[in-house]
């Protein structure tokens, strides 16, 4: 039977991309038989699925995840990197402790499930590696350890234990094979559980829909329900329709069984709750504000087919770590990202494959945005206007989800096409990522710049990054107003930066004190952050008077904001005030 899986909400599109990736992986690696090679076909509106291939998907699903998140591969890559470093005598002491920790941590996990005398031997011998002349023995132990973790059963167990809690649990909680009670299942056990929980319901529901259409008598329909009596949704239905005629049964199904929220033509025996998609699902018992037709036990009806597609969402998204917060308050969280457009399914698939590849190369977020925009350069404005990024972090245990939408309006698309490379100067990486995410959210990134400048004052960092951030923020504001020629406004921002540098030189010449510059910078920054123009201008006038220099008319913009806004005036000047005299820094400013 062929079913149409239409695109719709972002979580369904995410699942469809994941389903197609798994199918393609299974087909190319011989996991899915040749006779089913055309079972999943891409259509402009989504995917056409031949249900005969469904029993083969669970194995492809787990093998895909095993390859994607292979613990053995990641451990070997990390150890190879350590080997290169530990060969240098000056690095030996630090690196050898990292190697021992890595091998010990993973080795203990292996020994928990598999008796490995040779691994126990390696762990013992590692304790005797203490000097740089032991490098050759150390490399031998590392190679022996790499052989052990590359054993198929070892890698399989360690990787299953990794991706279930780290990746899948944030999407689905403790359902089916993800329940802690199933932790002792082996690979085949996981496949069996997947089949029983997700494939069987889909096959039953599709046959049921067909039976309702084709049955010629109530006896035929009752016989069908009796045959599938072990399927829970049919048990109650069998009692309800036992004494009805076939016409009454059809009417009962039409009026009493809901249709799916995500695939509208399918019958829905399930609910859209946290067990099927944890990031935005709500537990049925707590979903008082989400009842369907005033039925508190029915938050949002969902078909088994949609439930299956959502299971592929982790594979359809791109998984990456992201730092949130500033400096000491930074927290690393595992995010899932997705690119959504109003385009065809083939284009959504292509963009998300591209997004995934760029993330694997650890490309900065602004580069990714820029490259994705470049790929739609020749498309209609409508498509560009509806490109947006979505990412979320979800913690099932604390019932917490951070969901961000980054819409890309036309002016930002034009900005990224022309100026995205300039953002490379914003370092460290965390500030650049925050700057771009603020912009994509439609928020003013000025608060990122304030924090960035304060960080530069406190830690004596180069202020080239904040200066570029000030300039790019101003360009974005101009793009938003429809201005495309930046030559005049760029000169104004640059002039403010140079004013700051000149005043810095004058202060240091007269006082020979960096502390005085730092103190003034703090005062100006506090005034700028508070939006206090009067305090800012008072401090500025005092500085120029003490330096015996005329104040430039460009600072009047801090009051009337005709050519530049107050934040741009203040931050560009402060960045110049903090800039040191290194030659390379000057060259970068002019770049």
Coordinates of C-alpha atoms in Angstrom, one line a residue:
X1 CA 0.0 0.0 0.0
X2 CA 1.3 3.5 -0.9
X3 CA 0.6 6.4 1.5
X4 CA 1.3 10.1 1.0
X5 CA 3.2 11.8 3.7
X6 CA 2.6 15.5 3.2
X7 CA 4.9 18.2 4.6
X8 CA 3.4 20.4 7.3
X9 CA 4.5 21.6 10.7
X10 CA 8.3 21.8 11.2
X11 CA 8.4 18.7 13.4
X12 CA 6.8 16.6 10.7
X13 CA 9.2 18.0 8.1
X14 CA 12.0 17.2 10.4
X15 CA 10.7 13.6 10.7
X16 CA 10.3 13.3 6.9
X17 CA 13.9 14.4 6.3
X18 CA 15.0 11.8 8.9
X19 CA 12.9 9.1 7.3
X20 CA 14.4 9.7 3.9
X21 CA 17.9 9.9 5.3
X22 CA 17.5 6.5 7.0
X23 CA 15.9 5.0 3.9
X24 CA 18.8 6.2 1.7
X25 CA 21.3 5.0 4.2
X26 CA 19.7 1.6 4.3
X27 CA 19.4 1.4 0.5
X28 CA 23.0 2.3 -0.1
X29 CA 24.4 -0.1 2.5
X30 CA 22.3 -3.1 1.5
X31 CA 20.2 -3.0 4.7
X32 CA 17.0 -2.5 2.7
X33 CA 16.5 -5.1 0.0
X34 CA 16.7 -4.1 -3.7
X35 CA 13.1 -5.0 -4.2
X36 CA 12.2 -2.0 -2.0
X37 CA 14.6 0.4 -3.5
X38 CA 11.8 2.6 -4.9
X39 CA 9.6 2.4 -1.7
X40 CA 10.3 5.9 -0.6
X41 CA 10.1 8.5 -3.3
X42 CA 10.5 12.3 -3.0
X43 CA 7.6 14.4 -4.2
X44 CA 7.2 18.2 -4.3
X45 CA 4.7 18.0 -1.4
X46 CA 6.6 15.4 0.7
X47 CA 7.2 11.6 0.5
X48 CA 5.3 8.7 -1.0
X49 CA 5.8 5.7 1.1
X50 CA 5.2 2.0 0.2
X51 CA 4.3 0.4 3.5
X52 CA 5.9 -2.9 2.4
X53 CA 9.3 -1.4 3.4
X54 CA 8.3 -0.5 6.9
X55 CA 9.5 -3.8 8.6
X56 CA 13.0 -3.0 7.2
X57 CA 13.2 0.5 8.6
X58 CA 14.0 -0.3 12.3
X59 CA 17.3 -2.0 11.5
X60 CA 18.3 0.8 9.2
X61 CA 17.3 3.3 11.9
X62 CA 19.6 1.9 14.5
X63 CA 22.5 1.2 12.1
X64 CA 22.3 4.8 10.9
X65 CA 22.5 6.1 14.5
X66 CA 25.3 3.7 15.3
X67 CA 27.4 5.1 12.4
X68 CA 26.5 8.7 13.1
X69 CA 27.4 8.6 16.8
X70 CA 29.9 5.8 16.8
X71 CA 31.8 6.0 20.2
X72 CA 34.7 4.0 18.7
X73 CA 35.2 6.5 15.9
X74 CA 35.1 9.5 18.2
X75 CA 37.4 7.9 20.7
X76 CA 39.9 6.9 18.0
X77 CA 39.9 10.4 16.5
X78 CA 40.4 11.9 20.0
X79 CA 43.3 9.5 20.8
X80 CA 44.9 10.1 17.3
X81 CA 44.9 13.8 18.1
X82 CA 46.5 13.1 21.5
X83 CA 49.2 10.9 19.9
X84 CA 50.3 13.8 17.8
X85 CA 50.6 16.1 20.8
X86 CA 52.2 13.6 23.2
X87 CA 55.1 13.0 20.9
X88 CA 56.4 16.5 21.8
X89 CA 58.2 16.3 25.1
X90 CA 57.0 19.6 26.4
X91 CA 53.4 18.4 26.1
X92 CA 53.9 15.0 27.5
X93 CA 52.8 15.6 31.1
X94 CA 49.5 17.3 30.3
X95 CA 48.5 15.1 27.4
X96 CA 49.3 11.8 29.0
X97 CA 46.9 12.5 31.9
X98 CA 44.2 13.3 29.3
X99 CA 44.9 10.0 27.5
X100 CA 44.8 8.0 30.7
X101 CA 41.5 9.6 31.7
X102 CA 40.0 8.9 28.3
X103 CA 41.1 5.3 28.2
X104 CA 40.1 4.6 31.8
X105 CA 36.6 6.2 31.5
X106 CA 35.8 4.3 28.3
X107 CA 37.5 1.1 29.4
X108 CA 35.4 0.9 32.6
X109 CA 32.3 1.2 30.5
X110 CA 33.5 -1.7 28.3
X111 CA 34.4 -3.9 31.3
X112 CA 30.9 -3.3 32.7
X113 CA 29.4 -5.4 29.9
X114 CA 32.3 -7.5 28.4
X115 CA 35.0 -9.5 30.1
X116 CA 38.2 -8.3 28.4
X117 CA 41.4 -9.5 30.1
X118 CA 43.5 -7.7 27.5
X119 CA 41.8 -4.4 28.3
X120 CA 42.4 -4.9 32.1
X121 CA 46.0 -5.5 31.2
X122 CA 46.2 -2.2 29.2
X123 CA 44.6 -0.3 32.1
X124 CA 47.2 -1.7 34.5
X125 CA 50.2 -1.0 32.3
X126 CA 49.0 2.6 31.7
X127 CA 49.7 3.3 35.3
X128 CA 53.4 2.8 34.7
X129 CA 53.6 5.4 31.9
X130 CA 55.0 8.4 33.6
X131 CA 57.9 9.7 31.5
X132 CA 58.4 11.1 28.0
X133 CA 60.7 8.1 27.1
X134 CA 57.6 5.8 27.6
X135 CA 55.9 7.3 24.5
X136 CA 56.4 4.2 22.3
X137 CA 54.9 1.9 24.9
X138 CA 52.0 4.4 25.4
X139 CA 51.2 4.4 21.7
X140 CA 51.2 0.6 21.7
X141 CA 48.7 0.6 24.5
X142 CA 46.5 3.2 22.7
X143 CA 46.5 1.0 19.6
X144 CA 45.6 -2.0 21.6
X145 CA 42.7 -0.1 23.2
X146 CA 41.5 1.2 19.8
X147 CA 41.3 -2.4 18.5
X148 CA 39.1 -3.4 21.5
X149 CA 36.6 -0.5 21.2
X150 CA 36.4 -1.2 17.5
X151 CA 35.0 -4.6 18.2
X152 CA 31.5 -4.5 16.7
X153 CA 29.7 -5.6 19.9
X154 CA 31.6 -3.2 22.1
X155 CA 31.0 -0.2 19.8
X156 CA 27.4 -1.2 19.4
X157 CA 26.8 -1.3 23.1
X158 CA 28.7 1.9 24.0
X159 CA 27.1 3.8 21.1
X160 CA 23.6 2.6 22.0
X161 CA 24.2 3.7 25.6
X162 CA 25.3 7.1 24.3
X163 CA 22.7 8.2 21.8
X164 CA 19.7 6.9 23.7
X165 CA 20.0 9.2 26.7
X166 CA 22.0 12.0 25.0
X167 CA 20.1 12.4 21.7
X168 CA 16.8 10.5 21.6
X169 CA 15.7 11.0 25.2
X170 CA 15.4 14.8 24.7
X171 CA 12.9 14.1 21.9
X172 CA 10.8 11.3 23.4
X173 CA 11.4 10.8 27.1
X174 CA 11.1 7.2 28.3
X175 CA 9.0 5.5 25.7
X176 CA 9.3 2.0 24.1
X177 CA 13.0 1.0 23.7
X178 CA 14.0 4.3 25.5
X179 CA 12.6 3.2 28.8
X180 CA 15.3 2.5 31.4
X181 CA 13.7 -0.9 31.9
X182 CA 14.9 -1.7 28.3
X183 CA 18.5 -0.8 28.9
X184 CA 19.6 -4.4 28.9
X185 CA 18.2 -5.0 25.4
X186 CA 20.8 -6.0 22.8
X187 CA 20.8 -4.7 19.2
X188 CA 18.1 -7.2 18.0
X189 CA 16.0 -6.5 21.1
X190 CA 15.9 -2.8 20.2
X191 CA 14.8 -3.6 16.6
X192 CA 12.1 -5.8 17.9
X193 CA 10.8 -3.2 20.4
X194 CA 10.8 -0.5 17.6
X195 CA 8.8 -2.8 15.4
X196 CA 6.3 -3.7 18.1
X197 CA 5.8 -0.1 19.3
X198 CA 5.8 1.8 16.0
X199 CA 5.5 -0.4 12.9
X200 CA 2.7 -2.7 14.0
X201 CA 0.3 0.2 14.9
X202 CA 0.9 1.8 11.5
X203 CA 0.2 -1.5 9.7
X204 CA -2.9 -2.2 11.8
X205 CA -4.4 1.3 11.4
X206 CA -3.9 1.4 7.6
X207 CA -5.5 -2.0 7.3
X208 CA -8.3 -0.8 9.5
X209 CA -8.9 2.2 7.2
X210 CA -9.0 -0.1 4.3
X211 CA -11.4 -2.5 6.0
X212 CA -13.8 0.3 6.9
X213 CA -13.9 1.2 3.2
X214 CA -14.2 -2.3 1.7
X215 CA -16.1 -4.4 4.2
X216 CA -19.5 -5.5 2.9
X217 CA -21.1 -6.6 6.2
X218 CA -20.8 -6.0 10.0
X219 CA -19.7 -9.6 10.4
X220 CA -16.8 -9.0 8.1
X221 CA -15.8 -5.9 10.1
X222 CA -16.2 -7.7 13.5
X223 CA -14.1 -10.6 12.2
X224 CA -11.4 -8.1 11.3
X225 CA -11.4 -6.5 14.8
X226 CA -11.4 -10.0 16.4
X227 CA -8.4 -11.0 14.3
X228 CA -6.5 -8.0 15.6
X229 CA -7.8 -8.2 19.2
X230 CA -4.3 -7.9 20.6
X231 CA -4.1 -4.3 19.4
X232 CA -5.4 -2.0 22.2
X233 CA -7.3 0.6 20.2
X234 CA -9.4 -2.1 18.5
X235 CA -10.4 -3.8 21.8
X236 CA -12.6 -0.9 22.8
X237 CA -13.9 -0.3 19.3
X238 CA -14.9 -3.9 19.1
X239 CA -17.2 -3.5 22.1
X240 CA -18.7 -0.3 20.7
X241 CA -19.6 -1.6 17.3
X242 CA -20.5 -5.2 18.1
X243 CA -24.3 -4.8 17.5
X244 CA -24.1 -2.2 14.7
X245 CA -24.7 -2.7 11.0
X246 CA -21.9 -1.9 8.6
X247 CA -23.4 1.5 7.8
X248 CA -23.7 2.3 11.5
X249 CA -20.1 1.2 12.1
X250 CA -18.9 3.5 9.3
X251 CA -21.0 6.4 10.8
X252 CA -19.6 5.6 14.3
X253 CA -16.0 5.7 13.0
X254 CA -16.7 8.9 11.1
X255 CA -18.2 10.8 14.0
X256 CA -16.4 9.2 17.0
X257 CA -12.8 8.6 15.9
X258 CA -10.7 11.7 15.5
X259 CA -8.6 12.5 12.5
X260 CA -4.9 13.1 12.9
X261 CA -3.7 16.6 13.8
X262 CA -0.6 16.3 11.5
X263 CA -1.9 13.9 8.7
X264 CA -5.5 15.0 8.4
X265 CA -6.8 12.0 6.4
X266 CA -5.6 9.3 8.9
X267 CA -7.5 8.0 11.9
X268 CA -6.0 9.0 15.2
X269 CA -5.8 6.5 18.1
X270 CA -3.0 8.4 19.9
X271 CA -2.3 11.8 21.4
X272 CA 0.3 14.4 20.7
X273 CA 2.0 14.3 24.0
X274 CA 5.5 14.4 25.4
X275 CA 6.0 10.7 24.8
X276 CA 5.8 11.2 21.1
X277 CA 7.6 14.5 20.9
X278 CA 8.9 15.8 24.2
X279 CA 10.1 19.4 23.1
X280 CA 6.5 20.7 22.7
X281 CA 4.3 17.9 23.8
X282 CA 2.4 18.0 27.1
X283 CA 1.7 15.0 29.4
X284 CA -1.9 13.9 28.8
X285 CA -2.8 14.1 32.5
X286 CA -1.6 17.7 32.7
X287 CA -3.0 19.0 29.4
X288 CA -6.1 20.7 30.8
X289 CA -5.7 23.7 28.4
X290 CA -5.2 21.5 25.4
X291 CA -8.2 19.3 25.4
X292 CA -9.7 18.3 22.1
X293 CA -13.5 18.8 21.9
X294 CA -13.6 19.3 25.7
X295 CA -12.2 15.8 26.2
X296 CA -9.5 16.0 28.9
X297 CA -8.1 12.6 27.9
X298 CA -7.6 13.8 24.3
X299 CA -5.2 16.7 24.1
X300 CA -4.4 16.5 20.4
X301 CA -5.3 13.5 18.3
X302 CA -2.4 11.8 16.5
X303 CA -2.2 8.9 14.1
X304 CA 0.3 6.0 14.5
X305 CA 1.8 7.1 11.1
X306 CA 2.6 10.6 12.5
X307 CA 4.0 9.0 15.6
X308 CA 6.3 6.9 13.5
X309 CA 7.4 9.9 11.4
X310 CA 8.2 11.9 14.5
X311 CA 10.4 9.1 15.7
X312 CA 12.7 10.0 12.8
X313 CA 12.9 13.7 13.8
X314 CA 16.3 13.4 15.7
X315 CA 17.8 12.1 12.4
X316 CA 16.2 14.8 10.3
X317 CA 17.6 17.6 12.5
X318 CA 21.2 18.6 13.0
X319 CA 22.6 18.0 16.5
X320 CA 25.3 20.3 17.9
X321 CA 26.6 21.8 21.1
X322 CA 26.0 25.4 21.7
X323 CA 27.2 27.8 24.4
X324 CA 24.7 30.0 26.0
X325 CA 25.3 32.9 28.4
X326 CA 28.3 35.1 28.8
X327 CA 31.7 34.3 30.3
X328 CA 31.4 32.6 33.7
X329 CA 27.7 32.0 33.2
X330 CA 28.2 30.1 29.9
X331 CA 26.4 26.8 29.7
X332 CA 26.9 24.2 26.9
X333 CA 23.7 22.6 25.7
X334 CA 22.9 20.1 23.0
X335 CA 20.7 21.7 20.4
X336 CA 18.8 20.3 17.5
X337 CA 18.6 22.6 14.5
X338 CA 16.5 22.6 11.3
X339 CA 16.1 24.8 8.2
X340 CA 12.5 25.3 7.2
X341 CA 11.2 27.0 4.0
X342 CA 8.1 27.1 1.9
X343 CA 9.9 25.3 -0.9
X344 CA 9.6 21.8 -2.2
X345 CA 10.6 18.8 0.0
X346 CA 13.7 18.2 -2.2
X347 CA 14.9 21.7 -1.4
X348 CA 14.2 21.3 2.3
X349 CA 16.2 18.1 2.2
X350 CA 19.0 19.7 0.3
X351 CA 19.3 22.7 2.6
X352 CA 19.2 20.5 5.7
X353 CA 21.9 18.2 4.3
X354 CA 24.0 21.3 3.6
X355 CA 23.3 22.7 7.1
X356 CA 24.3 19.4 8.7
X357 CA 27.6 19.2 6.7
X358 CA 28.5 22.8 7.6
X359 CA 27.9 22.1 11.3
X360 CA 30.0 19.0 11.2
X361 CA 32.8 21.2 9.8
X362 CA 32.2 23.5 12.8
X363 CA 31.5 26.4 10.5
X364 CA 30.3 29.6 12.4
X365 CA 26.6 30.2 12.4
X366 CA 26.9 33.4 10.3
X367 CA 28.8 31.4 7.6
X368 CA 26.1 28.8 7.5
X369 CA 23.4 31.4 7.2
X370 CA 25.4 33.2 4.4
X371 CA 25.9 30.0 2.5
X372 CA 22.4 28.9 2.7
X373 CA 21.3 32.3 1.5
X374 CA 23.7 32.1 -1.4
X375 CA 22.0 28.9 -2.5
X376 CA 18.7 30.6 -2.9
X377 CA 20.1 33.7 -4.6
X378 CA 18.2 33.0 -7.8
X379 CA 15.0 32.0 -6.3
X380 CA 11.9 34.1 -5.9
X381 CA 11.8 36.7 -3.2
X382 CA 8.9 34.8 -1.7
X383 CA 11.1 31.8 -0.9
X384 CA 13.9 33.9 0.5
X385 CA 11.5 35.8 2.7
X386 CA 10.2 32.5 4.2
X387 CA 13.5 30.9 5.0
X388 CA 14.0 30.4 8.7
X389 CA 16.1 28.4 11.1
X390 CA 14.7 26.6 14.1
X391 CA 16.6 25.2 17.0
X392 CA 15.7 23.8 20.3
X393 CA 17.2 22.3 23.5
X394 CA 14.9 20.0 25.5
X395 CA 15.5 18.4 28.9
X396 CA 12.9 15.7 29.4
X397 CA 13.6 15.3 33.2
X398 CA 13.1 19.0 34.1
X399 CA 10.3 19.4 31.5
X400 CA 12.2 22.4 30.0
X401 CA 12.5 23.4 26.4
X402 CA 14.3 26.3 24.8
X403 CA 12.9 26.9 21.3
X404 CA 14.2 29.6 19.0
X405 CA 12.9 30.6 15.6
X406 CA 15.3 32.6 13.4
X407 CA 13.4 34.2 10.6
X408 CA 15.3 35.6 7.7
X409 CA 13.6 38.6 6.2
X410 CA 14.7 40.1 2.9
X411 CA 17.0 42.9 4.3
X412 CA 18.9 40.3 6.3
X413 CA 19.2 38.0 3.3
X414 CA 20.8 40.9 1.4
X415 CA 23.0 41.8 4.3
X416 CA 24.4 38.2 4.7
X417 CA 25.0 38.0 1.0
X418 CA 27.2 41.1 1.0
X419 CA 28.8 41.4 4.4
X420 CA 28.7 38.0 6.3
X421 CA 32.5 37.7 6.0
X422 CA 33.1 40.8 8.1
X423 CA 31.6 39.0 11.1
X424 CA 34.7 36.7 11.1
X425 CA 36.5 39.4 13.0
X426 CA 34.2 39.1 16.0
X427 CA 36.2 36.8 18.3
X428 CA 35.9 34.8 20.4
X429 CA 33.3 32.6 18.6
X430 CA 30.7 32.8 21.3
X431 CA 30.1 36.6 20.8
X432 CA 29.8 36.1 17.0
X433 CA 27.2 33.4 17.4
X434 CA 25.3 35.5 19.9
X435 CA 25.4 38.5 17.7
X436 CA 24.1 36.6 14.7
X437 CA 21.4 34.9 16.7
X438 CA 20.2 38.2 18.1
X439 CA 20.0 39.6 14.6
X440 CA 18.1 36.5 13.3
X441 CA 15.6 36.9 16.1
X442 CA 15.0 40.4 15.0
X443 CA 16.5 41.8 18.3
X444 CA 19.0 44.6 18.6
X445 CA 22.5 43.0 19.2
X446 CA 23.6 46.1 21.1
X447 CA 23.5 44.2 24.4
X448 CA 26.0 41.7 23.0
X449 CA 28.3 44.6 22.1
X450 CA 28.0 46.1 25.6
X451 CA 29.0 42.8 27.2
X452 CA 31.7 42.3 24.6
X453 CA 33.2 45.8 25.4
X454 CA 33.1 45.1 29.1
X455 CA 34.9 41.8 28.5
X456 CA 37.5 43.6 26.5
X457 CA 38.1 46.2 29.3
X458 CA 38.2 43.5 32.0
X459 CA 40.4 41.0 30.2
X460 CA 42.4 43.5 28.1
X461 CA 41.3 41.9 24.8
X462 CA 41.7 43.5 21.4
X463 CA 38.7 45.8 20.6
X464 CA 38.8 45.1 16.9
X465 CA 35.9 42.6 17.4
X466 CA 33.7 45.1 19.2
X467 CA 34.5 47.7 16.6
X468 CA 33.5 45.4 13.8
X469 CA 30.3 44.4 15.7
X470 CA 29.4 48.1 16.1
X471 CA 29.9 48.7 12.4
X472 CA 28.0 45.6 11.3
X473 CA 25.1 46.4 13.6
X474 CA 24.9 49.8 12.1
X475 CA 25.0 48.3 8.6
X476 CA 22.1 46.0 9.5
X477 CA 20.1 48.9 10.8
X478 CA 20.7 50.7 7.5
X479 CA 19.7 47.6 5.4
X480 CA 16.5 47.5 7.4
X481 CA 15.8 51.1 6.3
X482 CA 16.4 50.2 2.7
X483 CA 19.9 51.8 2.5
X484 CA 22.3 49.7 0.4
X485 CA 25.3 52.1 -0.1
X486 CA 27.3 52.0 3.1
X487 CA 30.3 54.1 2.1
X488 CA 29.2 57.3 3.9
X489 CA 27.9 55.7 7.1
X490 CA 31.0 53.4 7.3
X491 CA 33.2 56.5 7.2
X492 CA 31.3 58.1 10.1
X493 CA 31.7 55.0 12.3
X494 CA 35.3 54.7 11.4
X495 CA 35.8 58.4 12.3
X496 CA 34.4 57.8 15.7
X497 CA 36.7 54.9 16.3
X498 CA 39.7 57.0 15.2
X499 CA 38.5 59.8 17.5
X500 CA 38.7 57.3 20.4
X501 CA 42.2 56.2 19.4
X502 CA 43.5 59.8 19.2
X503 CA 42.0 60.7 22.7
X504 CA 43.6 57.5 24.1
X505 CA 47.0 58.6 22.8
X506 CA 46.5 62.1 24.3
X507 CA 45.5 60.7 27.7
X508 CA 48.4 58.3 27.8
X509 CA 50.9 61.0 26.8
X510 CA 49.7 63.3 29.5
X511 CA 49.2 60.8 32.4
X512 CA 51.2 57.7 31.3
X513 CA 48.4 55.6 32.8
X514 CA 46.4 52.9 31.2
X515 CA 44.2 52.8 34.3
X516 CA 42.9 56.3 33.5
X517 CA 41.8 55.1 30.1
X518 CA 40.1 52.1 31.6
X519 CA 38.3 54.2 34.2
X520 CA 37.0 56.5 31.5
X521 CA 35.9 53.6 29.3
X522 CA 33.9 52.1 32.2
X523 CA 32.2 55.4 32.8
X524 CA 31.3 55.9 29.2
X525 CA 30.1 52.3 28.8
X526 CA 27.8 52.6 31.8
X527 CA 26.3 55.8 30.4
X528 CA 25.9 54.2 27.0
X529 CA 24.3 51.1 28.4
X530 CA 21.9 53.1 30.5
X531 CA 21.0 55.3 27.5
X532 CA 22.1 58.3 29.5
X533 CA 23.2 60.8 26.7
X534 CA 23.7 63.7 29.2
X535 CA 26.3 61.7 31.3
X536 CA 28.0 60.4 28.2
X537 CA 28.4 63.9 26.7
X538 CA 29.5 65.4 30.0
X539 CA 32.3 62.8 30.4
X540 CA 33.2 63.3 26.7
X541 CA 33.5 67.1 27.0
X542 CA 35.7 66.8 30.1
X543 CA 38.0 64.4 28.3
X544 CA 38.4 66.7 25.3
X545 CA 38.9 69.7 27.5
X546 CA 41.6 68.0 29.6
X547 CA 43.3 66.8 26.4
X548 CA 43.0 70.4 25.1
X549 CA 41.4 69.2 21.8
X550 CA 38.3 70.4 20.0
X551 CA 35.4 68.1 20.1
X552 CA 34.2 66.8 16.7
X553 CA 30.7 67.8 15.5
X554 CA 30.0 64.1 14.7
X555 CA 29.3 63.6 18.4
X556 CA 26.2 65.7 18.1
X557 CA 24.6 62.5 16.7
X558 CA 24.6 61.2 20.3
X559 CA 21.9 63.8 20.9
X560 CA 19.9 64.2 17.7
X561 CA 20.7 60.8 16.1
X562 CA 20.3 62.2 12.6
X563 CA 23.1 60.2 10.9
X564 CA 24.0 57.6 13.6
X565 CA 22.2 56.3 16.6
X566 CA 23.5 57.0 20.2
X567 CA 24.6 53.4 20.7
X568 CA 26.7 53.4 17.5
X569 CA 28.3 56.7 18.5
X570 CA 29.1 55.6 22.0
X571 CA 30.3 52.1 21.3
X572 CA 32.5 53.0 18.3
X573 CA 34.2 55.7 20.3
X574 CA 34.7 53.4 23.3
X575 CA 36.2 50.7 21.0
X576 CA 38.7 53.2 19.7
X577 CA 39.5 54.5 23.2
X578 CA 40.4 50.9 24.2
X579 CA 42.4 50.1 21.0
X580 CA 46.1 49.6 21.6
X581 CA 48.8 50.5 19.2
X582 CA 49.6 47.2 17.7
X583 CA 50.3 47.5 14.0
X584 CA 48.4 44.3 13.1
X585 CA 45.3 45.7 14.8
X586 CA 45.4 48.8 12.7
X587 CA 45.7 46.7 9.6
X588 CA 42.6 44.7 10.6
X589 CA 40.5 47.8 11.1
X590 CA 41.2 48.9 7.6
X591 CA 40.5 45.5 6.2

